[in-house]
Structures are given as C-alpha cells and as structure tokens.
Amino acid sequence: ISSLQYPHARRDDSVVDDYHSIRIADPYRWLENPDSDEAKEFVEKQADLTESVLQKCETREDLRLKITEMFDHPRYDTPFKKGERYFYFHNTGLQAQSVLYVQDGLEGKAEVLLDPNGLSEDGTVALNKVSVSENAEFLAYELSSSGSDWVTIKVMKVVDKTNEPETLSWVKFSTFSWTHDSNGFFYSRYPAPREGEQLDAGTETNINLNQELYYHFLGTDQSQDILCWRDPKNPKHLFEAQVTDDGKYVLLYVEEGCDPVNKLYYCDLSELPHGLEGFRERNDMLPFIKLVDNFEARYLAISNDESHFTFLTNKDAPKYKITRVDLKQPAIWTDVLPEAEKDVLKSAYAVNQNQLLVSYLRDVKYILQIRDLKTGLLLHQLPIDIGTVYGISGKRKDSEVFIGFTSFLTPGIIYRCNLATEVPEMKIFREIVVAGFDRTEFQINQVFVSSKDGTQIPMFIVSKKNIVLDGSHPSLLYGYGGFNVSLTPYFSVNRIVLARHLGVVFCIANIRGGGEYGEEWHRAGSLSKKQNCFDDFISAAEYLVSAGYTQPRKLCIEGGSNGGLLVAACSNQRPELFGCALAHVGVMDMLRFHKFTIGHAWTSDFGCSDKEEEFHWLIKYSPLHNVRRPWERFGGEQCQYPSTMLLTADHDDRVVPLHSLKLLATMQYVLCTSVENTPQRNPIIARIARKAGHGAGKPTKKMIDETADRYSFMAKMLGISWMN
Ligand SMILES: O=C(NCC(=O)N1CCC[C@H]1C(=O)O)OCc1ccccc1
C-alpha cells in the first residue's frame, strides 16, 4: 500500500488570517462547512480511499470476529437505590445499547425498565443520564442520537412504564435534579441553534453560548418551564443544579470552562414564600445566594446538616481536601480532612449516617477508606487491588454501598460493602467474567520514565508473560494529557485481543496535563506548558525503544480528542520515532477550536489565539500548522511520517470533524500530492464514520467495526500477522 492516489482537494489561497500582525493561511477553510457539496465530496473520496486500504489489511475479519466473541459477555454497572427500588444498567453482551433494569429489593425479580435498543433499528439512539424522583415513581432520562451531545429529556412512570407527554429539547451539558416533592426537576438548556430551519442535530458547528437553568414541572409543556438562572453578561458560563440530600437547598454550580473550578450559589427552597409554583407567573429568577463567587477553586458538596455544608475542594489544596462551612457564617471555613502529602483525594461520599467513603489516587492506583464524616479521622482501609474504583453508589441513610472496580486484568467487580458491621465487609455482588480470558497469560509493569526536563512520568506496560526485551514487540502507546483527566487501569477486550493474537505490548503513559498528581500535574501540562505533554509522550516512546520492548517501525501511538492532538503533535515533532499513528477525533486547528460548539470551554487548558501571548503558544504546536516534510528537515530519504489514520464522525459536535478533515487535506498535500515521487510511502488516511459522534453512546457493532478497522490498519502497517 505505498503508491496511493490521494484525492485532490482545492486550496483556497485567498483565505489568510491576521493574528496580531502575523498572517496565517487557511487554504482548507471551506472544509469547515460540512453541508457544502465540496466538503461532502471530499469526505466521500477519502472514505473510498480508506476502504481501499482497509481491504488489504488481512487481520480485519479475524479481529472483528475475535473482539465480537470476547465482547459477548454480560456487563453490569453499579446499582443505585431509590425508595425500596434498585436500578442498574446491564448489557447481555452484544446489545447495541445497555438496558436499564429495576427490581423491588435486591432479591426482587429484575425487569426491564427502559430498553433504548427499541428506539432505533441501528442502535444509534442512546440512553445517557437518568434520574429517579425521591418517591421512586418517576424516571427522568436523556436520549441522544448518533452520538451527538444534544439530548432530549423524557419522563417515565416507573410502575407502568408509560411516558409523560412532554419532551424537553435543546438540552446539552446538563444534569437534572428532582425536588423532593417529585413535582419536577432542574435542568440546563441552550437556545435552539437554528430556529425553524431543518437541523440534523450534532452536525452543526454553531458555538454553544448562553446556557440557562430551568425548572420543569412534571406533566407540563417545556414552554411552561421556569427560568431559574442565566447570566447574559457571561455567555460562556455553564450551570448545573443539585438538590441536596435533605431536599432543603438547590445548589448552583457555575463553570466557565474545563478547569476544576466553579462558583457555588445556593437557594433555600423552604424559604420560597410560594415554593417554585410561585415563580410560574413571574419571570424573575430564583433568589440564589452567592457562597463562592469566583473561579479560584472547585467546590463539590458532599453533604449538609441543615446549614452546615461539607465540601470537597482544591482551594489552597492542589491535591484536594475536605472542608466545612456554616452558610450562616460564610467567612469561616474549617478543614475536616487536610490535603495529603502525596496522594490525590479523588472522591468523597457521605454514607452510613456519619461516615465518609473516600478514594485517593497514589501513583495512579486507587486507595479506598472509610472515615468519620465529622472529624475526618480514618476508620477503615478497604482492601482493593491495583486498579480503578468507579461508580460508587450509596447514601447517608444507607449502611450498604456499591463499589465498582476494574483493572487491566480484571474485567469488572461490583462489591456490596456492608458498613453496619464493626469491620466493613466487602462482598462480591457481581463479577464480570470474560470467557476465554486467562489473566495468568499477562503481566503488568509500572515504570517511571524521565521526561526531557527530568520529571518522572508513570507508565503502565501490559504484555504477555516473560517476553524477551529484544526490540521485536509491536507496541501500542496510548496517552491523553490534559483537562485533569487521569488514565487509571481498566479492562479492555480490544487490548487483550491485540496482546494475545498480535503480540502487541500495550502501554499507557500518565503524562502531564492529567490529574494523576492533582492540580499541579494538570497545570504542568497546559497553557504555556502544553509542550510538556508532548515531551513526556515522546520520552515514553523512547523508553519503550531503549528498554528493548520495541523499535520505531513497530511502535504505534494512539489517543483521542485532546489525545488526538497529542498524537498529531508528536507525529509532527518526531515523525521518525513512530511506525503508525491513530488519532481519534483530534483537536487539530489550535487557532480556531474555540469558535465551534463547546470548544470555547477548552481555553482553560489551551489558551486562545485571540490573545497575542497565547497565540504564540498555540502556533508552535498546532497540528494543522506544523506539518513539514521530514526529509527536508532531517535529510535522508528514509525520513517520513508514520502511517496515519485520523478518525472522526459526522455527528461529533464535541470536537467537530473539520479539525481532522483540514489536517488530513494538509498532510496529504504537504507530504504526498505536492511532491514528485515523494519519500512519503506510509499512507495518510481518515476513517469518517456516519451517524456517529465523539464516542459516547456508540452502538456495539459500530464500536467493534471501528476497532477492527483501525487495529487491522495498525497491524498491516507494523507488519504483524495474526496468531491463533
Ligand atoms: O468540553 C467538554 N469536555 C472537554 C472535552 O470534551 N474535550 C477537551 C479537549 C477536547 C475534548 C476531549 O478531549 O474529549 O465537556 C463539555 C463541558 C461541560 C461542562 C463544562 C465545560 C465543558
């Protein structure tokens, strides 16, 4: 697959922007309109080219079959309880979407409450968040289509599974929280992106501004909802309402981007003279009181006793701590659980009357503890393996807590922890079993790699047992590096199949920008220091070569979204270090990302080209603006870019497809079509999915097909074949 015929893409040299008196050309600007015939034709031609390449990737069918076989195992999420009812998501194995079940008591007969698989033939309608009313009578749920961030909210009566008449539209980046009278719930919505005109929601690139907080009265039309909060002077702000466990207050979290910081307002619902009803006629907003009115820190409410609130915060505590305040004396904050020396406090739940279930991250491994809610004192250490705690579900009034656990070699365990006994009992409530998976075949190492500036970067390496470090092993290096996101150990059928049938060593690099060591680690990989992410990832790759795991032509790098940026930037900077690059839904145009949908929220990590200093950070690593011919830089014919697959989808309205399409056109032009018999023999292609989005809600078949395509491409490019 070396002499590819790349489609011709028009270069509009008239498009040149002026950034603080520096002129930057953007010849593929026309690709920013997905509805133009020219853009549609470009996508069609690229899809044909990619299919012609994939036809020659021999392992595609083996991968599809083996992944389908291994993925066909029952999966459960942690249950949550309302009233005497338990609710949980379950997938029998290959269902397109997980199904919501309800049972009366843990011994009760479980029955299907809501099966989204019936809502579309191709499984592209997904059930996102759900929220059950206090009396467990009503289920509010979000539906999304084709992977878009847009959701509609419906309400179902639990007892007879009938839907209430109303549908709430133009909801995005919202939670919903019931008032304890079960009369309705708070939620956030945007103005409709286009009035009237037919819109295939999720394919538009319009910027998302002016989100507003509403309260919906059950059984009424959305037009009757009352406006509770908006801030037209700050159109970027996002609002999230949370009714406290005692039903007395509604808390308002205000965010302006992706940094772990928020304003915190509250409204005492019991003080409203005529309740929320009283606001139906008038259109003034709820009388929120501003407890915290700045973006200096994150404040997450854990619990309250009347006006005494307990918060998880990073205020003066980049590794987080727990603090307390009486709303009546808002200037006096008292630490309950001070910031730890090294460990990052990841979560805290009030459970079992007056206890706290806290989780820490220590060198990228979870620690679980029971502490006293009042004093913060340690009561019990809960025994868990190296891995990730997910989906903790429990309440103050309950002595039972459900805890989800997963790791590289543990598909999934849901523990039911009984806190009523002197020493908590961690019992296995459900265990996810993958037929044919034998954990004893594999080994996990955690190494610490020195980055360019000497910083120690943790990396997990998973491989078959007792491999010889002779540089022969195809390796897959995965990273993200931003937005305070921590990559902790989790089970992946795909990677087990790659390890067993393609001999792949897979690695996760915990590079800076993530949350692995708290807010300092996050900041060390953002804004003016973003290059640290790329240096860390490159150092991790060099380690895999120098330690004898692999060699450049057998090394594939992979990442999604901000991780797609990571992959593309590292390919630009060190093209000779990698044999293959897989960039999913990447942020590639760092000068214009803030103009589309929710991109403006990411300036917290990236900065913004509107500002001169920040423009100079961005232009240095922006993938779209740093594609250069390696053979002209490093000299020597052998220098070329790795075989590259960019992946995107037509309904990705988180990171709009234009990023990948413009980078694709640029790489194909600079490296291939503009050079007579170019040294670039490695393919530069894109996989552009239809009726799919950023990733969430993707039906099983689409997910498996995409996996088979990208990893068979990788196998072909790294020259590896299938082992039965
Ligand atoms: O934009 C994000 N999350 C960040 C995100 O999706 N990013 C950040 C960079 C590209 C892409 C990714 O890496 O998935 O979620 C929407 C949101 C909700 C509430 C407050 C702010 C923003």
XYZ file of C-alpha atoms and ligand atoms in Angstrom:
746
model
C 0.000 0.000 0.000
C 2.554 2.578 -0.972
C 1.514 4.277 -4.184
C -1.813 5.663 -3.039
C -3.728 8.022 -5.306
C -4.865 10.763 -2.927
C -7.945 12.780 -3.885
C -7.306 16.322 -4.993
C -8.572 18.965 -2.531
C -8.934 22.576 -3.553
C -6.593 25.030 -1.794
C -8.164 28.425 -1.383
C -5.110 30.658 -1.098
C -7.302 33.704 -0.633
C -8.011 32.732 2.966
C -5.308 34.317 5.099
C -5.958 35.429 8.698
C -4.113 38.090 10.624
C -3.165 37.033 14.155
C -1.613 40.027 15.932
C 0.048 41.102 12.642
C 1.194 37.578 11.786
C -0.545 36.249 8.670
C -1.606 32.634 8.689
C -3.067 30.925 5.589
C -6.006 28.548 5.960
C -6.486 27.102 2.433
C -8.902 24.353 3.536
C -11.250 26.746 5.370
C -14.025 25.533 3.047
C -13.916 22.164 4.826
C -15.437 23.894 7.871
C -18.881 23.774 6.291
C -19.982 20.116 6.486
C -23.085 20.789 4.402
C -21.262 22.075 1.311
C -21.254 19.755 -1.707
C -17.493 20.184 -1.937
C -16.991 19.015 1.655
C -19.346 16.077 1.161
C -17.449 15.074 -1.976
C -14.134 15.333 -0.127
C -15.454 13.008 2.611
C -16.796 10.513 0.054
C -13.479 10.319 -1.786
C -11.490 9.929 1.437
C -13.846 7.175 2.606
C -13.309 5.288 -0.689
C -9.528 5.657 -0.389
C -9.593 4.386 3.195
C -11.795 1.427 2.281
C -9.349 0.514 -0.499
C -6.546 0.446 2.088
C -8.566 -1.487 4.670
C -9.396 -4.156 2.079
C -5.703 -5.086 2.187
C -5.490 -5.251 5.974
C -5.682 -9.013 6.332
C -6.372 -9.195 10.078
C -9.560 -7.122 9.865
C -12.002 -10.057 9.857
C -10.022 -12.059 12.433
C -10.053 -9.014 14.715
C -13.752 -8.365 14.203
C -14.674 -11.964 14.960
C -12.380 -12.331 17.974
C -13.384 -8.995 19.510
C -17.077 -9.754 18.937
C -16.614 -13.156 20.574
C -14.757 -11.790 23.611
C -17.025 -8.770 23.976
C -20.072 -11.029 24.134
C -20.152 -11.266 27.907
C -22.714 -9.860 30.408
C -21.804 -6.439 31.840
C -23.338 -4.569 34.770
C -22.953 -1.089 36.233
C -23.230 -0.410 39.952
C -26.886 -0.305 41.072
C -28.400 2.761 42.707
C -31.294 2.751 45.153
C -34.371 4.987 45.407
C -37.043 4.152 47.955
C -37.109 0.366 48.089
C -36.209 0.037 44.386
C -32.827 -0.744 42.870
C -31.932 0.455 39.362
C -28.993 -0.694 37.265
C -27.703 -0.780 33.671
C -26.956 -4.141 32.109
C -25.834 -5.369 28.701
C -26.160 -9.067 27.901
C -23.042 -8.737 25.725
C -23.587 -7.530 22.190
C -26.648 -5.352 22.675
C -26.186 -2.064 20.832
C -27.009 -0.104 23.993
C -27.130 -1.050 27.676
C -30.585 -1.534 29.189
C -31.968 -0.033 32.427
C -33.439 -2.569 34.866
C -35.432 -2.102 38.054
C -36.072 -4.510 40.886
C -38.030 -4.226 44.139
C -35.364 -5.097 46.688
C -32.149 -6.924 45.817
C -33.987 -10.243 45.868
C -36.882 -8.920 43.796
C -37.378 -10.020 40.200
C -35.404 -7.702 37.921
C -37.375 -6.372 34.999
C -36.544 -4.145 32.051
C -37.479 -0.567 32.845
C -36.147 1.139 29.712
C -34.549 -0.539 26.688
C -33.153 2.058 24.274
C -32.436 -0.671 21.709
C -36.073 -0.473 20.706
C -35.788 3.240 19.907
C -33.864 2.850 16.627
C -33.155 -0.014 14.220
C -29.421 0.682 14.094
C -28.939 1.266 17.811
C -27.838 4.868 17.337
C -30.280 6.216 19.926
C -28.529 6.004 23.304
C -29.763 6.358 26.867
C -27.447 8.802 28.661
C -28.070 10.066 32.190
C -31.090 9.012 34.235
C -32.519 10.473 37.451
C -35.241 8.912 39.608
C -37.582 11.024 41.750
C -37.348 10.729 45.534
C -40.545 8.680 45.709
C -39.103 6.340 43.042
C -42.265 6.921 40.997
C -40.730 8.789 38.069
C -37.684 8.225 35.871
C -36.306 11.244 34.015
C -33.952 10.174 31.257
C -31.829 11.656 28.463
C -31.780 10.307 24.908
C -29.063 11.208 22.415
C -28.955 10.374 18.694
C -25.943 9.408 16.569
C -23.515 10.285 19.335
C -24.343 13.993 19.425
C -24.034 15.939 22.698
C -27.614 17.178 22.200
C -30.121 15.262 24.342
C -33.863 15.269 24.803
C -35.323 14.599 28.243
C -38.363 12.336 28.724
C -40.124 11.184 31.903
C -41.459 7.690 32.506
C -43.757 6.432 35.264
C -41.844 3.535 36.848
C -44.851 1.466 37.868
C -46.390 1.125 34.395
C -43.532 2.319 32.157
C -45.751 4.891 30.442
C -44.128 8.119 29.219
C -45.356 11.530 30.343
C -46.407 13.626 27.327
C -43.635 16.234 27.413
C -40.233 16.201 25.704
C -37.568 18.713 26.744
C -35.368 19.800 23.835
C -32.034 21.601 23.201
C -30.542 20.186 26.342
C -26.740 19.853 26.435
C -24.085 19.566 29.188
C -26.859 19.336 31.762
C -27.565 17.274 34.843
C -31.061 17.011 36.183
C -32.046 17.034 39.813
C -35.527 16.429 41.252
C -37.082 18.449 44.028
C -38.071 16.113 46.842
C -41.777 16.719 46.289
C -41.278 14.851 42.967
C -43.155 17.655 41.213
C -40.300 18.280 38.806
C -36.584 18.792 38.271
C -33.901 21.374 37.447
C -32.031 21.081 34.127
C -29.942 23.273 31.789
C -30.578 24.062 28.129
C -29.372 26.237 25.244
C -31.350 28.340 22.778
C -32.093 26.211 19.688
C -29.055 26.551 17.368
C -31.268 27.434 14.413
C -34.896 28.455 14.645
C -37.242 26.564 12.321
C -34.687 25.506 9.687
C -34.360 21.698 9.479
C -31.295 20.680 11.501
C -29.654 17.277 11.838
C -28.658 17.961 15.447
C -24.997 17.234 16.025
C -23.772 18.011 12.502
C -23.878 21.795 13.036
C -20.763 23.597 14.281
C -22.523 26.589 15.843
C -20.928 27.864 19.040
C -22.764 26.893 22.268
C -23.330 30.041 24.335
C -25.968 31.360 26.752
C -26.884 28.170 28.583
C -29.772 28.718 31.030
C -31.054 26.871 34.104
C -34.738 25.909 34.166
C -37.124 24.036 36.430
C -39.563 21.663 34.716
C -42.981 20.941 36.237
C -43.899 17.312 35.589
C -46.685 16.825 33.069
C -46.427 20.310 31.560
C -45.052 21.520 28.242
C -41.422 22.701 28.105
C -42.729 26.221 27.364
C -44.121 26.273 30.930
C -40.690 25.677 32.480
C -39.494 28.456 34.774
C -36.205 30.204 34.149
C -34.155 29.863 37.351
C -30.802 31.352 36.349
C -28.961 32.861 33.409
C -26.043 35.230 33.000
C -26.187 37.083 29.652
C -23.055 39.062 30.627
C -21.133 35.770 30.721
C -22.352 33.757 27.721
C -19.656 31.069 28.203
C -20.911 30.125 31.684
C -22.453 26.705 32.261
C -24.926 25.953 35.048
C -25.551 22.772 36.991
C -28.179 22.456 39.733
C -28.063 19.902 42.542
C -30.850 19.448 45.124
C -29.291 18.482 48.480
C -29.994 15.063 50.010
C -32.303 16.628 52.595
C -34.274 18.320 49.813
C -33.911 21.697 51.501
C -31.480 23.513 49.198
C -30.786 23.711 45.495
C -27.080 24.314 44.840
C -25.955 26.054 41.661
C -22.519 25.225 40.252
C -21.255 27.786 37.733
C -18.402 26.847 35.382
C -16.820 28.877 32.612
C -14.521 26.209 31.136
C -12.932 22.854 31.892
C -10.698 23.837 34.793
C -11.606 22.187 38.124
C -13.021 25.452 39.479
C -16.595 26.697 39.996
C -18.732 29.331 41.628
C -21.156 27.948 44.233
C -24.561 29.572 44.814
C -27.431 28.202 46.907
C -31.155 28.746 47.357
C -33.118 27.567 50.385
C -36.243 26.142 48.734
C -38.066 26.015 52.042
C -37.792 29.821 52.283
C -39.578 30.494 48.953
C -42.928 32.027 50.057
C -44.956 30.110 47.465
C -42.405 27.439 46.577
C -41.346 27.086 42.969
C -45.002 27.305 41.966
C -44.815 30.944 42.977
C -42.395 31.578 40.142
C -44.654 30.308 37.371
C -46.231 33.627 36.523
C -43.329 35.942 37.306
C -40.142 35.680 35.311
C -37.626 36.826 37.871
C -35.081 34.250 38.791
C -34.534 32.181 41.922
C -33.008 34.200 44.795
C -29.649 32.395 44.776
C -27.162 33.436 47.439
C -23.522 33.590 46.343
C -21.471 31.476 48.750
C -18.452 31.419 46.415
C -18.483 33.976 43.620
C -15.124 33.388 41.955
C -13.346 30.755 39.880
C -10.427 30.209 42.257
C -11.243 26.625 43.204
C -13.521 23.609 42.808
C -16.243 23.121 45.443
C -18.230 19.869 45.324
C -20.897 19.479 48.041
C -20.582 16.129 49.817
C -23.367 16.521 52.365
C -25.051 19.009 54.711
C -26.615 19.008 58.126
C -29.044 21.889 57.892
C -26.859 24.909 57.047
C -23.544 23.128 57.795
C -22.049 22.094 54.451
C -19.149 19.727 53.785
C -17.218 20.297 50.533
C -14.527 18.516 48.546
C -12.267 21.316 47.326
C -8.877 22.162 45.844
C -8.871 25.634 47.449
C -5.232 26.058 48.605
C -5.008 22.278 48.109
C -3.970 21.128 44.626
C -4.297 17.503 45.818
C -7.730 18.306 47.242
C -9.096 18.267 50.800
C -12.424 18.278 52.648
C -13.637 21.477 54.296
C -16.752 22.674 56.095
C -18.725 25.931 56.328
C -21.926 27.096 58.009
C -23.949 29.086 55.473
C -24.828 31.437 58.318
C -21.129 32.254 58.803
C -19.786 32.047 55.236
C -16.402 33.515 56.125
C -15.408 30.684 58.455
C -14.155 27.549 56.695
C -12.797 24.622 58.721
C -10.721 21.779 57.277
C -12.166 18.324 58.007
C -9.631 16.260 56.038
C -6.496 18.213 55.151
C -4.647 17.767 51.860
C -2.462 14.645 51.870
C 1.320 14.706 51.351
C 1.393 12.771 48.067
C -1.989 11.181 47.455
C -4.709 12.924 45.448
C -8.166 12.903 47.054
C -10.336 11.798 44.127
C -13.843 11.420 45.633
C -15.779 11.532 48.893
C -19.293 10.220 49.576
C -21.304 10.634 52.789
C -22.620 7.183 53.730
C -23.946 5.167 56.682
C -25.236 8.075 58.780
C -21.990 9.852 59.618
C -19.202 8.248 57.642
C -17.245 9.214 54.540
C -16.216 6.818 51.788
C -13.146 8.478 50.275
C -10.933 7.406 47.380
C -7.335 8.508 46.827
C -5.016 8.099 43.867
C -1.441 7.096 44.830
C 0.930 6.732 41.865
C -2.067 6.089 39.617
C -3.544 3.360 41.840
C -6.731 3.712 43.910
C -6.998 3.579 47.697
C -10.387 3.315 49.418
C -11.051 4.377 53.019
C -13.905 4.839 55.460
C -13.511 7.986 57.559
C -15.604 9.819 60.144
C -17.746 12.489 58.451
C -17.477 14.876 61.364
C -13.767 14.635 62.172
C -12.275 13.173 59.002
C -10.481 10.556 61.130
C -9.560 7.258 59.446
C -11.787 4.342 60.481
C -11.080 1.601 57.925
C -8.920 0.893 54.898
C -10.914 -1.094 52.320
C -8.890 -3.823 50.599
C -8.689 -3.385 46.819
C -6.181 -4.469 44.177
C -4.223 -2.264 41.789
C -6.935 -0.790 39.623
C -9.705 1.739 39.312
C -12.688 2.371 41.539
C -15.695 3.518 39.531
C -19.401 4.087 40.134
C -19.650 4.427 43.899
C -23.301 4.339 44.926
C -24.531 4.936 48.452
C -26.353 7.402 50.672
C -26.061 8.709 54.226
C -29.209 6.864 55.228
C -27.914 3.557 53.827
C -25.360 1.283 55.502
C -24.733 -0.520 52.206
C -22.533 0.930 49.458
C -21.896 -0.455 45.986
C -18.382 -0.041 44.608
C -17.306 -0.829 41.043
C -13.721 -1.967 40.428
C -11.780 -2.728 37.248
C -8.179 -3.157 36.191
C -6.048 -4.259 33.229
C -6.661 -7.899 34.086
C -9.961 -7.568 35.983
C -12.962 -7.142 33.655
C -15.116 -5.787 36.474
C -16.237 -6.485 40.033
C -19.124 -4.806 41.859
C -18.666 -5.027 45.601
C -21.506 -4.631 48.071
C -19.945 -3.136 51.159
C -21.887 -3.542 54.422
C -20.864 -0.759 56.786
C -23.188 -1.759 59.602
C -20.745 -4.373 60.902
C -17.796 -3.441 63.150
C -15.386 -4.095 60.283
C -16.855 -3.344 56.836
C -17.479 -6.440 54.712
C -16.602 -6.170 51.022
C -18.676 -8.864 49.343
C -18.630 -9.541 45.605
C -22.100 -8.565 44.440
C -21.481 -9.129 40.704
C -18.406 -10.212 38.806
C -17.951 -9.605 35.091
C -16.472 -12.772 33.574
C -14.927 -12.884 30.096
C -14.948 -16.395 28.686
C -11.608 -17.394 27.233
C -9.676 -14.673 29.080
C -6.892 -16.101 31.200
C -5.260 -13.372 33.293
C -2.265 -15.584 34.086
C -1.103 -15.195 30.469
C -0.322 -11.497 31.036
C 1.831 -9.279 33.194
C 1.611 -5.622 34.220
C 4.588 -3.390 34.971
C 4.534 0.193 36.153
C 7.674 2.107 35.228
C 8.703 5.727 35.755
C 10.237 7.414 32.714
C 12.406 10.532 32.919
C 10.994 13.199 30.635
C 13.012 15.895 28.864
C 13.084 18.104 31.983
C 13.708 15.177 34.340
C 10.119 14.848 35.532
C 9.241 11.234 36.368
C 6.337 10.056 34.194
C 4.460 6.896 35.268
C 3.691 4.369 32.562
C 1.799 1.067 32.696
C 3.106 -1.677 30.419
C 0.916 -4.731 29.803
C 2.277 -7.683 27.877
C 2.175 -11.431 27.626
C 4.245 -13.027 30.390
C 8.008 -13.445 30.063
C 8.551 -11.651 26.786
C 12.184 -11.160 25.773
C 13.185 -7.494 25.546
C 14.774 -7.858 22.137
C 13.074 -4.881 20.496
C 10.853 -7.156 18.456
C 7.479 -6.458 20.005
C 4.893 -4.336 18.238
C 3.785 -1.813 20.859
C 0.785 0.452 21.257
C 1.395 3.583 23.338
C -1.743 5.416 24.492
C -1.979 8.852 26.084
C -4.240 11.801 26.747
C -2.507 14.549 28.761
C -4.990 17.260 29.656
C -8.105 18.507 31.396
C -7.211 16.947 34.732
C -8.144 13.524 33.282
C -6.336 10.570 34.904
C -5.707 7.387 32.894
C -6.071 4.677 35.527
C -6.030 0.881 34.905
C -9.134 -0.510 33.229
C -10.057 -3.645 31.327
C -10.151 -3.565 27.536
C -11.214 -6.530 25.397
C -9.550 -4.859 22.403
C -6.157 -4.700 24.066
C -6.361 -8.263 25.364
C -7.066 -9.435 21.801
C -4.172 -7.351 20.445
C -1.812 -8.750 23.077
C -2.826 -12.359 22.583
C -3.338 -12.526 18.793
C -0.970 -9.844 17.508
C 1.685 -9.988 20.223
C 1.169 -6.308 20.970
C 2.608 -4.780 24.153
C 0.238 -2.043 25.230
C 1.266 0.940 27.331
C -0.491 3.855 28.982
C 1.642 6.924 29.705
C 0.385 9.132 32.537
C 1.789 12.330 31.041
C 1.403 15.825 32.460
C -1.872 17.681 31.901
C -3.792 14.855 33.560
C -4.998 14.651 37.148
C -2.735 11.819 38.282
C -0.901 14.021 40.814
C -3.555 16.704 41.279
C -3.879 20.236 40.009
C -0.136 20.914 39.781
C 0.210 17.972 37.381
C -2.690 19.280 35.329
C -1.260 22.813 35.141
C 2.210 21.494 34.282
C 0.721 20.231 31.002
C -1.489 23.125 29.970
C -1.403 26.685 28.603
C 2.214 27.828 28.146
C 3.462 24.397 29.329
C 1.467 22.256 26.861
C 4.723 21.169 25.179
C 5.473 19.170 28.365
C 2.722 16.723 27.304
C 4.466 16.060 24.003
C 7.909 15.826 25.619
C 6.543 13.327 28.161
C 4.894 11.189 25.484
C 7.994 11.246 23.281
C 10.131 10.244 26.290
C 7.761 7.350 26.981
C 8.140 6.215 23.364
C 11.925 6.488 23.527
C 11.903 4.442 26.736
C 9.995 1.608 25.027
C 12.720 1.526 22.371
C 15.733 1.902 24.673
C 14.403 -0.663 27.183
C 14.130 -3.175 24.355
C 10.376 -3.566 24.116
C 10.106 -2.314 20.544
C 11.574 -0.190 17.747
C 10.183 2.879 15.922
C 8.836 0.996 12.926
C 6.934 -1.318 15.283
C 5.606 1.434 17.547
C 2.074 2.815 17.230
C 0.819 5.837 19.177
C -2.888 6.346 19.848
C -5.044 8.972 21.518
C -8.482 10.556 21.344
C -9.682 14.162 21.302
C -7.065 16.058 23.350
C -5.195 12.763 22.953
C -5.672 13.058 19.179
C -3.911 16.426 19.387
C -1.145 14.667 21.362
C -0.684 12.029 18.636
C -0.714 14.550 15.771
C 1.665 16.973 17.518
C 4.126 14.181 18.377
C 3.981 12.923 14.762
C 4.821 16.429 13.569
C 7.684 16.790 16.031
C 9.222 13.299 15.831
C 7.922 11.594 12.658
C 10.838 9.140 12.628
C 10.013 7.804 16.126
C 6.745 6.067 15.201
C 5.637 3.499 12.633
C 1.936 4.218 12.993
C -0.308 6.952 14.459
C -4.011 6.636 15.307
C -5.639 9.988 16.176
C -9.300 9.837 17.167
C -11.489 12.963 16.963
C -8.446 15.172 17.494
C -8.310 18.903 18.215
C -6.060 19.852 15.290
C -6.669 23.520 14.499
C -5.452 25.216 17.672
C -6.094 28.704 16.245
C -9.799 28.197 15.622
C -11.033 25.426 18.009
C -12.794 27.960 20.287
C -15.155 29.057 17.509
C -17.107 25.791 17.293
C -19.711 24.260 19.656
C -18.216 23.898 23.157
C -14.595 24.452 22.048
C -14.512 27.798 23.890
C -14.590 25.840 27.178
C -11.180 24.329 26.396
C -9.290 27.638 26.514
C -8.745 26.752 30.200
C -6.168 24.175 29.049
C -5.142 25.577 25.659
C -5.448 29.357 25.838
C -6.892 31.254 22.892
C -5.393 32.703 19.689
C -7.398 35.901 20.262
C -4.728 36.765 22.829
C -1.286 37.559 21.435
C 0.807 35.731 24.067
C -1.445 32.669 23.844
C -1.406 32.728 20.026
C 2.378 32.262 20.240
C 1.940 29.202 22.496
C -0.584 27.653 20.112
C 1.059 28.307 16.744
C 4.141 26.395 17.906
C 2.389 23.031 18.296
C -0.949 23.312 16.469
C -1.046 20.106 14.359
C -2.654 21.833 11.366
C 0.085 24.472 11.254
C 3.146 22.289 11.808
C 3.097 19.655 9.046
C 6.571 19.704 7.464
C 8.452 17.379 5.131
C 10.821 15.363 7.348
C 13.182 14.603 4.515
C 13.733 18.359 4.129
C 14.333 18.760 7.869
C 16.330 15.777 8.959
C 17.663 14.940 5.479
C 17.804 11.395 4.214
C 15.190 9.696 2.120
C 14.115 7.327 4.887
C 12.540 10.093 6.924
C 8.782 10.131 6.545
C 5.638 10.450 8.685
C 4.228 7.349 10.344
C 1.331 5.561 8.678
C -1.515 7.723 9.899
C -5.225 7.160 10.416
C -7.309 10.100 11.574
C -10.715 9.062 12.885
C -13.765 11.298 13.094
C -17.559 11.169 12.663
C -20.266 13.282 11.117
C -22.181 13.874 14.386
C -19.178 14.693 16.523
C -20.266 18.039 17.947
C -17.767 17.837 20.804
C -14.695 18.021 18.544
C -16.166 18.891 15.149
C -14.857 16.822 12.186
C -13.371 19.874 10.446
C -10.297 19.514 12.660
C -9.436 16.086 11.245
C -10.546 16.907 7.689
C -8.358 20.035 7.443
C -5.346 18.200 8.903
C -5.903 15.272 6.518
C -6.004 17.559 3.476
C -2.885 19.398 4.693
C -0.867 16.218 5.375
C -1.830 14.662 2.040
C -0.859 17.874 0.234
C 2.396 18.733 2.029
C 3.700 15.164 2.255
C 2.218 13.499 -0.816
C 0.461 15.270 -3.691
C 2.705 18.350 -3.823
C 5.943 16.328 -4.120
C 7.196 14.482 -7.202
C 7.820 10.788 -6.249
C 7.626 11.684 -2.584
C 9.565 9.693 0.098
C 6.232 9.537 1.957
C 5.184 5.959 1.289
C 3.299 5.448 4.582
C -0.427 6.077 3.991
C -2.154 9.148 5.382
C -5.882 8.308 5.594
C -9.035 9.044 7.573
C -11.907 6.925 8.825
C -15.015 9.129 8.806
C -17.977 7.424 10.454
C -21.620 8.165 9.685
C -24.348 8.547 12.348
C -21.645 8.553 14.995
C -20.168 11.195 17.285
C -17.400 11.842 19.789
C -17.686 8.364 21.275
C -20.383 8.365 23.942
C -23.415 6.305 23.036
C -21.749 4.463 20.148
C -23.589 1.185 19.497
C -21.630 -2.036 19.967
C -21.458 -3.002 16.279
C -20.152 0.408 15.226
C -17.595 0.306 18.031
C -16.358 -3.156 17.021
C -16.249 -2.316 13.295
C -14.187 0.784 14.006
C -11.854 -1.166 16.288
C -11.299 -3.851 13.652
C -10.578 -1.205 11.009
C -8.072 0.809 12.984
C -6.159 -2.074 14.534
C -6.013 -4.082 11.318
C -4.599 -0.933 9.699
C -2.055 -0.756 12.523
C -1.206 -4.469 12.142
C -0.691 -4.079 8.400
C 1.487 -1.009 8.830
C 3.607 -2.537 11.587
C 3.977 -5.720 9.544
C 2.434 -8.051 12.120
C 0.211 -11.027 11.388
C -2.441 -12.952 13.263
C -1.537 -15.645 15.799
C -4.288 -18.101 16.702
O -15.999 20.086 26.651
C -16.163 19.228 27.484
N -15.161 18.474 27.992
C -13.814 18.605 27.469
C -13.670 17.839 26.158
O -14.569 17.133 25.741
N -12.518 17.973 25.475
C -11.384 18.800 25.839
C -10.493 18.813 24.588
C -11.221 18.047 23.528
C -12.274 17.240 24.236
C -11.755 15.856 24.626
O -10.570 15.748 24.948
O -12.577 14.926 24.697
O -17.390 18.915 28.029
C -18.406 19.936 27.905
C -18.361 20.783 29.149
C -19.267 20.542 30.201
C -19.228 21.336 31.334
C -18.283 22.357 31.440
C -17.376 22.594 30.394
C -17.430 21.799 29.245
